[in-house]
Amino acid sequence: MLFDTTQLALERAIEGAGKRHEALAANLANANTPGYQRVDVDFHGALSSAVGRCEESREALSSLSFSPARDASAGAVRADGSTVDVDAESAKLAANALEHQAAVQVAHARIGILKAAMGTGA
């Protein structure tokens, strides 16, 4: 196989960060919606669990999918029952964007190394 488990994990991290970005953006978009319950995507936990299964990690990573789930730990922030704290959500969105960017850069660097090793250029 051309790509190893690390490259597959990077691809899934990029996908998970993308799904989390969508969820956090939806939270911000609905911050003023009465009764809106914030959602999040725990791709860190899913990735960690998949990679932790040493012998099955490739299969576990291949079948990994991410979807938003209601954040049960978020209590009511506003009187109307919304659980979105705009400042906290904005900070999470910025941190997630940095994680996504870092994973993309590492994946590109690894692909560049493979291309150089194959003599196809960087």
JSON list of C-alpha atoms in Angstrom, two decimals:
[
{"chain": "A", "resi": 1, "resn": "MET", "atom": "CA", "xyz": [0.00, 0.00, 0.00]},
{"chain": "A", "resi": 2, "resn": "LEU", "atom": "CA", "xyz": [1.26, 3.43, -0.92]},
{"chain": "A", "resi": 3, "resn": "PHE", "atom": "CA", "xyz": [-0.09, 5.25, 2.13]},
{"chain": "A", "resi": 4, "resn": "ASP", "atom": "CA", "xyz": [0.56, 4.14, 5.67]},
{"chain": "A", "resi": 5, "resn": "THR", "atom": "CA", "xyz": [-1.61, 4.36, 8.76]},
{"chain": "A", "resi": 6, "resn": "THR", "atom": "CA", "xyz": [-0.17, 7.77, 9.63]},
{"chain": "A", "resi": 7, "resn": "GLN", "atom": "CA", "xyz": [-1.22, 9.24, 6.29]},
{"chain": "A", "resi": 8, "resn": "LEU", "atom": "CA", "xyz": [-4.68, 7.70, 6.67]},
{"chain": "A", "resi": 9, "resn": "ALA", "atom": "CA", "xyz": [-4.94, 9.16, 10.18]},
{"chain": "A", "resi": 10, "resn": "LEU", "atom": "CA", "xyz": [-3.96, 12.58, 8.82]},
{"chain": "A", "resi": 11, "resn": "GLU", "atom": "CA", "xyz": [-6.65, 12.33, 6.16]},
{"chain": "A", "resi": 12, "resn": "ARG", "atom": "CA", "xyz": [-9.25, 11.43, 8.77]},
{"chain": "A", "resi": 13, "resn": "ALA", "atom": "CA", "xyz": [-8.06, 14.27, 11.03]},
{"chain": "A", "resi": 14, "resn": "ILE", "atom": "CA", "xyz": [-8.52, 16.71, 8.15]},
{"chain": "A", "resi": 15, "resn": "GLU", "atom": "CA", "xyz": [-11.99, 15.32, 7.49]},
{"chain": "A", "resi": 16, "resn": "GLY", "atom": "CA", "xyz": [-12.90, 15.43, 11.19]},
{"chain": "A", "resi": 17, "resn": "ALA", "atom": "CA", "xyz": [-11.66, 19.01, 11.58]},
{"chain": "A", "resi": 18, "resn": "GLY", "atom": "CA", "xyz": [-13.75, 19.95, 8.55]},
{"chain": "A", "resi": 19, "resn": "LYS", "atom": "CA", "xyz": [-16.88, 18.40, 10.06]},
{"chain": "A", "resi": 20, "resn": "ARG", "atom": "CA", "xyz": [-16.16, 20.09, 13.38]},
{"chain": "A", "resi": 21, "resn": "HIS", "atom": "CA", "xyz": [-15.74, 23.42, 11.59]},
{"chain": "A", "resi": 22, "resn": "GLU", "atom": "CA", "xyz": [-19.20, 22.98, 10.05]},
{"chain": "A", "resi": 23, "resn": "ALA", "atom": "CA", "xyz": [-20.71, 22.19, 13.47]},
{"chain": "A", "resi": 24, "resn": "LEU", "atom": "CA", "xyz": [-19.04, 25.16, 15.19]},
{"chain": "A", "resi": 25, "resn": "ALA", "atom": "CA", "xyz": [-20.09, 27.49, 12.36]},
{"chain": "A", "resi": 26, "resn": "ALA", "atom": "CA", "xyz": [-23.68, 26.22, 12.70]},
{"chain": "A", "resi": 27, "resn": "ASN", "atom": "CA", "xyz": [-23.53, 26.95, 16.42]},
{"chain": "A", "resi": 28, "resn": "LEU", "atom": "CA", "xyz": [-22.45, 30.52, 15.73]},
{"chain": "A", "resi": 29, "resn": "ALA", "atom": "CA", "xyz": [-25.11, 30.92, 13.06]},
{"chain": "A", "resi": 30, "resn": "ASN", "atom": "CA", "xyz": [-27.78, 29.77, 15.53]},
{"chain": "A", "resi": 31, "resn": "ALA", "atom": "CA", "xyz": [-26.47, 31.60, 18.60]},
{"chain": "A", "resi": 32, "resn": "ASN", "atom": "CA", "xyz": [-29.56, 33.83, 18.70]},
{"chain": "A", "resi": 33, "resn": "THR", "atom": "CA", "xyz": [-32.02, 31.02, 18.07]},
{"chain": "A", "resi": 34, "resn": "PRO", "atom": "CA", "xyz": [-34.06, 30.48, 21.25]},
{"chain": "A", "resi": 35, "resn": "GLY", "atom": "CA", "xyz": [-33.56, 27.00, 22.68]},
{"chain": "A", "resi": 36, "resn": "TYR", "atom": "CA", "xyz": [-30.78, 26.06, 20.24]},
{"chain": "A", "resi": 37, "resn": "GLN", "atom": "CA", "xyz": [-28.55, 23.33, 21.65]},
{"chain": "A", "resi": 38, "resn": "ARG", "atom": "CA", "xyz": [-24.91, 23.53, 20.60]},
{"chain": "A", "resi": 39, "resn": "VAL", "atom": "CA", "xyz": [-23.39, 20.59, 18.75]},
{"chain": "A", "resi": 40, "resn": "ASP", "atom": "CA", "xyz": [-19.81, 19.46, 18.36]},
{"chain": "A", "resi": 41, "resn": "VAL", "atom": "CA", "xyz": [-17.82, 16.76, 16.59]},
{"chain": "A", "resi": 42, "resn": "ASP", "atom": "CA", "xyz": [-15.46, 14.77, 18.79]},
{"chain": "A", "resi": 43, "resn": "PHE", "atom": "CA", "xyz": [-13.07, 13.68, 16.07]},
{"chain": "A", "resi": 44, "resn": "HIS", "atom": "CA", "xyz": [-10.13, 13.62, 18.49]},
{"chain": "A", "resi": 45, "resn": "GLY", "atom": "CA", "xyz": [-11.72, 10.85, 20.54]},
{"chain": "A", "resi": 46, "resn": "ALA", "atom": "CA", "xyz": [-12.78, 8.87, 17.47]},
{"chain": "A", "resi": 47, "resn": "LEU", "atom": "CA", "xyz": [-9.29, 9.12, 15.94]},
{"chain": "A", "resi": 48, "resn": "SER", "atom": "CA", "xyz": [-7.60, 8.18, 19.19]},
{"chain": "A", "resi": 49, "resn": "SER", "atom": "CA", "xyz": [-9.83, 5.15, 19.56]},
{"chain": "A", "resi": 50, "resn": "ALA", "atom": "CA", "xyz": [-9.25, 4.02, 15.96]},
{"chain": "A", "resi": 51, "resn": "VAL", "atom": "CA", "xyz": [-5.48, 4.45, 16.15]},
{"chain": "A", "resi": 52, "resn": "GLY", "atom": "CA", "xyz": [-5.39, 2.73, 19.55]},
{"chain": "A", "resi": 53, "resn": "ARG", "atom": "CA", "xyz": [-6.52, -0.52, 17.96]},
{"chain": "A", "resi": 54, "resn": "CYS", "atom": "CA", "xyz": [-3.03, -1.34, 16.68]},
{"chain": "A", "resi": 55, "resn": "GLU", "atom": "CA", "xyz": [-3.69, -4.30, 14.44]},
{"chain": "A", "resi": 56, "resn": "GLU", "atom": "CA", "xyz": [-7.06, -3.08, 13.22]},
{"chain": "A", "resi": 57, "resn": "SER", "atom": "CA", "xyz": [-6.20, 0.62, 13.02]},
{"chain": "A", "resi": 58, "resn": "ARG", "atom": "CA", "xyz": [-6.11, 0.74, 9.22]},
{"chain": "A", "resi": 59, "resn": "GLU", "atom": "CA", "xyz": [-9.58, -0.78, 8.93]},
{"chain": "A", "resi": 60, "resn": "ALA", "atom": "CA", "xyz": [-10.88, 1.31, 11.84]},
{"chain": "A", "resi": 61, "resn": "LEU", "atom": "CA", "xyz": [-9.54, 4.50, 10.25]},
{"chain": "A", "resi": 62, "resn": "SER", "atom": "CA", "xyz": [-10.93, 3.57, 6.84]},
{"chain": "A", "resi": 63, "resn": "SER", "atom": "CA", "xyz": [-14.44, 3.15, 8.20]},
{"chain": "A", "resi": 64, "resn": "LEU", "atom": "CA", "xyz": [-14.32, 6.17, 10.51]},
{"chain": "A", "resi": 65, "resn": "SER", "atom": "CA", "xyz": [-17.01, 8.80, 10.03]},
{"chain": "A", "resi": 66, "resn": "PHE", "atom": "CA", "xyz": [-17.79, 11.98, 11.89]},
{"chain": "A", "resi": 67, "resn": "SER", "atom": "CA", "xyz": [-21.10, 13.60, 12.65]},
{"chain": "A", "resi": 68, "resn": "PRO", "atom": "CA", "xyz": [-22.20, 16.37, 14.97]},
{"chain": "A", "resi": 69, "resn": "ALA", "atom": "CA", "xyz": [-23.80, 15.44, 18.27]},
{"chain": "A", "resi": 70, "resn": "ARG", "atom": "CA", "xyz": [-25.53, 17.57, 20.86]},
{"chain": "A", "resi": 71, "resn": "ASP", "atom": "CA", "xyz": [-23.09, 18.71, 23.53]},
{"chain": "A", "resi": 72, "resn": "ALA", "atom": "CA", "xyz": [-24.68, 17.44, 26.73]},
{"chain": "A", "resi": 73, "resn": "SER", "atom": "CA", "xyz": [-22.08, 19.23, 28.85]},
{"chain": "A", "resi": 74, "resn": "ALA", "atom": "CA", "xyz": [-23.21, 22.66, 27.63]},
{"chain": "A", "resi": 75, "resn": "GLY", "atom": "CA", "xyz": [-25.67, 24.20, 30.04]},
{"chain": "A", "resi": 76, "resn": "ALA", "atom": "CA", "xyz": [-27.99, 27.09, 29.27]},
{"chain": "A", "resi": 77, "resn": "VAL", "atom": "CA", "xyz": [-25.94, 30.19, 28.57]},
{"chain": "A", "resi": 78, "resn": "ARG", "atom": "CA", "xyz": [-28.83, 32.53, 27.84]},
{"chain": "A", "resi": 79, "resn": "ALA", "atom": "CA", "xyz": [-32.24, 33.08, 29.36]},
{"chain": "A", "resi": 80, "resn": "ASP", "atom": "CA", "xyz": [-33.91, 31.79, 26.16]},
{"chain": "A", "resi": 81, "resn": "GLY", "atom": "CA", "xyz": [-32.29, 28.36, 26.63]},
{"chain": "A", "resi": 82, "resn": "SER", "atom": "CA", "xyz": [-29.59, 28.65, 23.96]},
{"chain": "A", "resi": 83, "resn": "THR", "atom": "CA", "xyz": [-26.40, 26.86, 24.95]},
{"chain": "A", "resi": 84, "resn": "VAL", "atom": "CA", "xyz": [-24.10, 28.77, 22.58]},
{"chain": "A", "resi": 85, "resn": "ASP", "atom": "CA", "xyz": [-21.51, 31.10, 24.09]},
{"chain": "A", "resi": 86, "resn": "VAL", "atom": "CA", "xyz": [-20.42, 33.17, 21.09]},
{"chain": "A", "resi": 87, "resn": "ASP", "atom": "CA", "xyz": [-16.99, 34.02, 22.50]},
{"chain": "A", "resi": 88, "resn": "ALA", "atom": "CA", "xyz": [-16.17, 30.43, 23.46]},
{"chain": "A", "resi": 89, "resn": "GLU", "atom": "CA", "xyz": [-17.49, 29.14, 20.15]},
{"chain": "A", "resi": 90, "resn": "SER", "atom": "CA", "xyz": [-15.38, 31.65, 18.21]},
{"chain": "A", "resi": 91, "resn": "ALA", "atom": "CA", "xyz": [-12.28, 30.56, 20.12]},
{"chain": "A", "resi": 92, "resn": "LYS", "atom": "CA", "xyz": [-13.02, 26.88, 19.40]},
{"chain": "A", "resi": 93, "resn": "LEU", "atom": "CA", "xyz": [-13.54, 27.68, 15.72]},
{"chain": "A", "resi": 94, "resn": "ALA", "atom": "CA", "xyz": [-10.17, 29.46, 15.52]},
{"chain": "A", "resi": 95, "resn": "ALA", "atom": "CA", "xyz": [-8.35, 26.63, 17.32]},
{"chain": "A", "resi": 96, "resn": "ASN", "atom": "CA", "xyz": [-10.00, 24.05, 15.07]},
{"chain": "A", "resi": 97, "resn": "ALA", "atom": "CA", "xyz": [-8.95, 26.00, 11.96]},
{"chain": "A", "resi": 98, "resn": "LEU", "atom": "CA", "xyz": [-5.34, 25.92, 13.16]},
{"chain": "A", "resi": 99, "resn": "GLU", "atom": "CA", "xyz": [-5.53, 22.16, 13.76]},
{"chain": "A", "resi": 100, "resn": "HIS", "atom": "CA", "xyz": [-6.99, 21.63, 10.29]},
{"chain": "A", "resi": 101, "resn": "GLN", "atom": "CA", "xyz": [-4.28, 23.76, 8.70]},
{"chain": "A", "resi": 102, "resn": "ALA", "atom": "CA", "xyz": [-1.51, 21.93, 10.58]},
{"chain": "A", "resi": 103, "resn": "ALA", "atom": "CA", "xyz": [-2.84, 18.50, 9.53]},
{"chain": "A", "resi": 104, "resn": "VAL", "atom": "CA", "xyz": [-3.05, 19.64, 5.89]},
{"chain": "A", "resi": 105, "resn": "GLN", "atom": "CA", "xyz": [0.53, 20.94, 5.99]},
{"chain": "A", "resi": 106, "resn": "VAL", "atom": "CA", "xyz": [1.85, 17.70, 7.48]},
{"chain": "A", "resi": 107, "resn": "ALA", "atom": "CA", "xyz": [-0.06, 15.60, 4.93]},
{"chain": "A", "resi": 108, "resn": "HIS", "atom": "CA", "xyz": [1.30, 17.71, 2.06]},
{"chain": "A", "resi": 109, "resn": "ALA", "atom": "CA", "xyz": [4.84, 17.43, 3.41]},
{"chain": "A", "resi": 110, "resn": "ARG", "atom": "CA", "xyz": [4.54, 13.63, 3.62]},
{"chain": "A", "resi": 111, "resn": "ILE", "atom": "CA", "xyz": [3.22, 13.45, 0.05]},
{"chain": "A", "resi": 112, "resn": "GLY", "atom": "CA", "xyz": [6.09, 15.72, -1.06]},
{"chain": "A", "resi": 113, "resn": "ILE", "atom": "CA", "xyz": [8.58, 13.30, 0.50]},
{"chain": "A", "resi": 114, "resn": "LEU", "atom": "CA", "xyz": [6.95, 10.37, -1.33]},
{"chain": "A", "resi": 115, "resn": "LYS", "atom": "CA", "xyz": [7.07, 12.26, -4.64]},
{"chain": "A", "resi": 116, "resn": "ALA", "atom": "CA", "xyz": [10.73, 13.12, -4.11]},
{"chain": "A", "resi": 117, "resn": "ALA", "atom": "CA", "xyz": [11.52, 9.49, -3.28]},
{"chain": "A", "resi": 118, "resn": "MET", "atom": "CA", "xyz": [9.78, 8.38, -6.48]},
{"chain": "A", "resi": 119, "resn": "GLY", "atom": "CA", "xyz": [11.63, 11.00, -8.48]},
{"chain": "A", "resi": 120, "resn": "THR", "atom": "CA", "xyz": [8.46, 12.71, -9.67]},
{"chain": "A", "resi": 121, "resn": "GLY", "atom": "CA", "xyz": [9.35, 16.11, -8.16]},
{"chain": "A", "resi": 122, "resn": "ALA", "atom": "CA", "xyz": [8.04, 17.93, -5.16]}
]
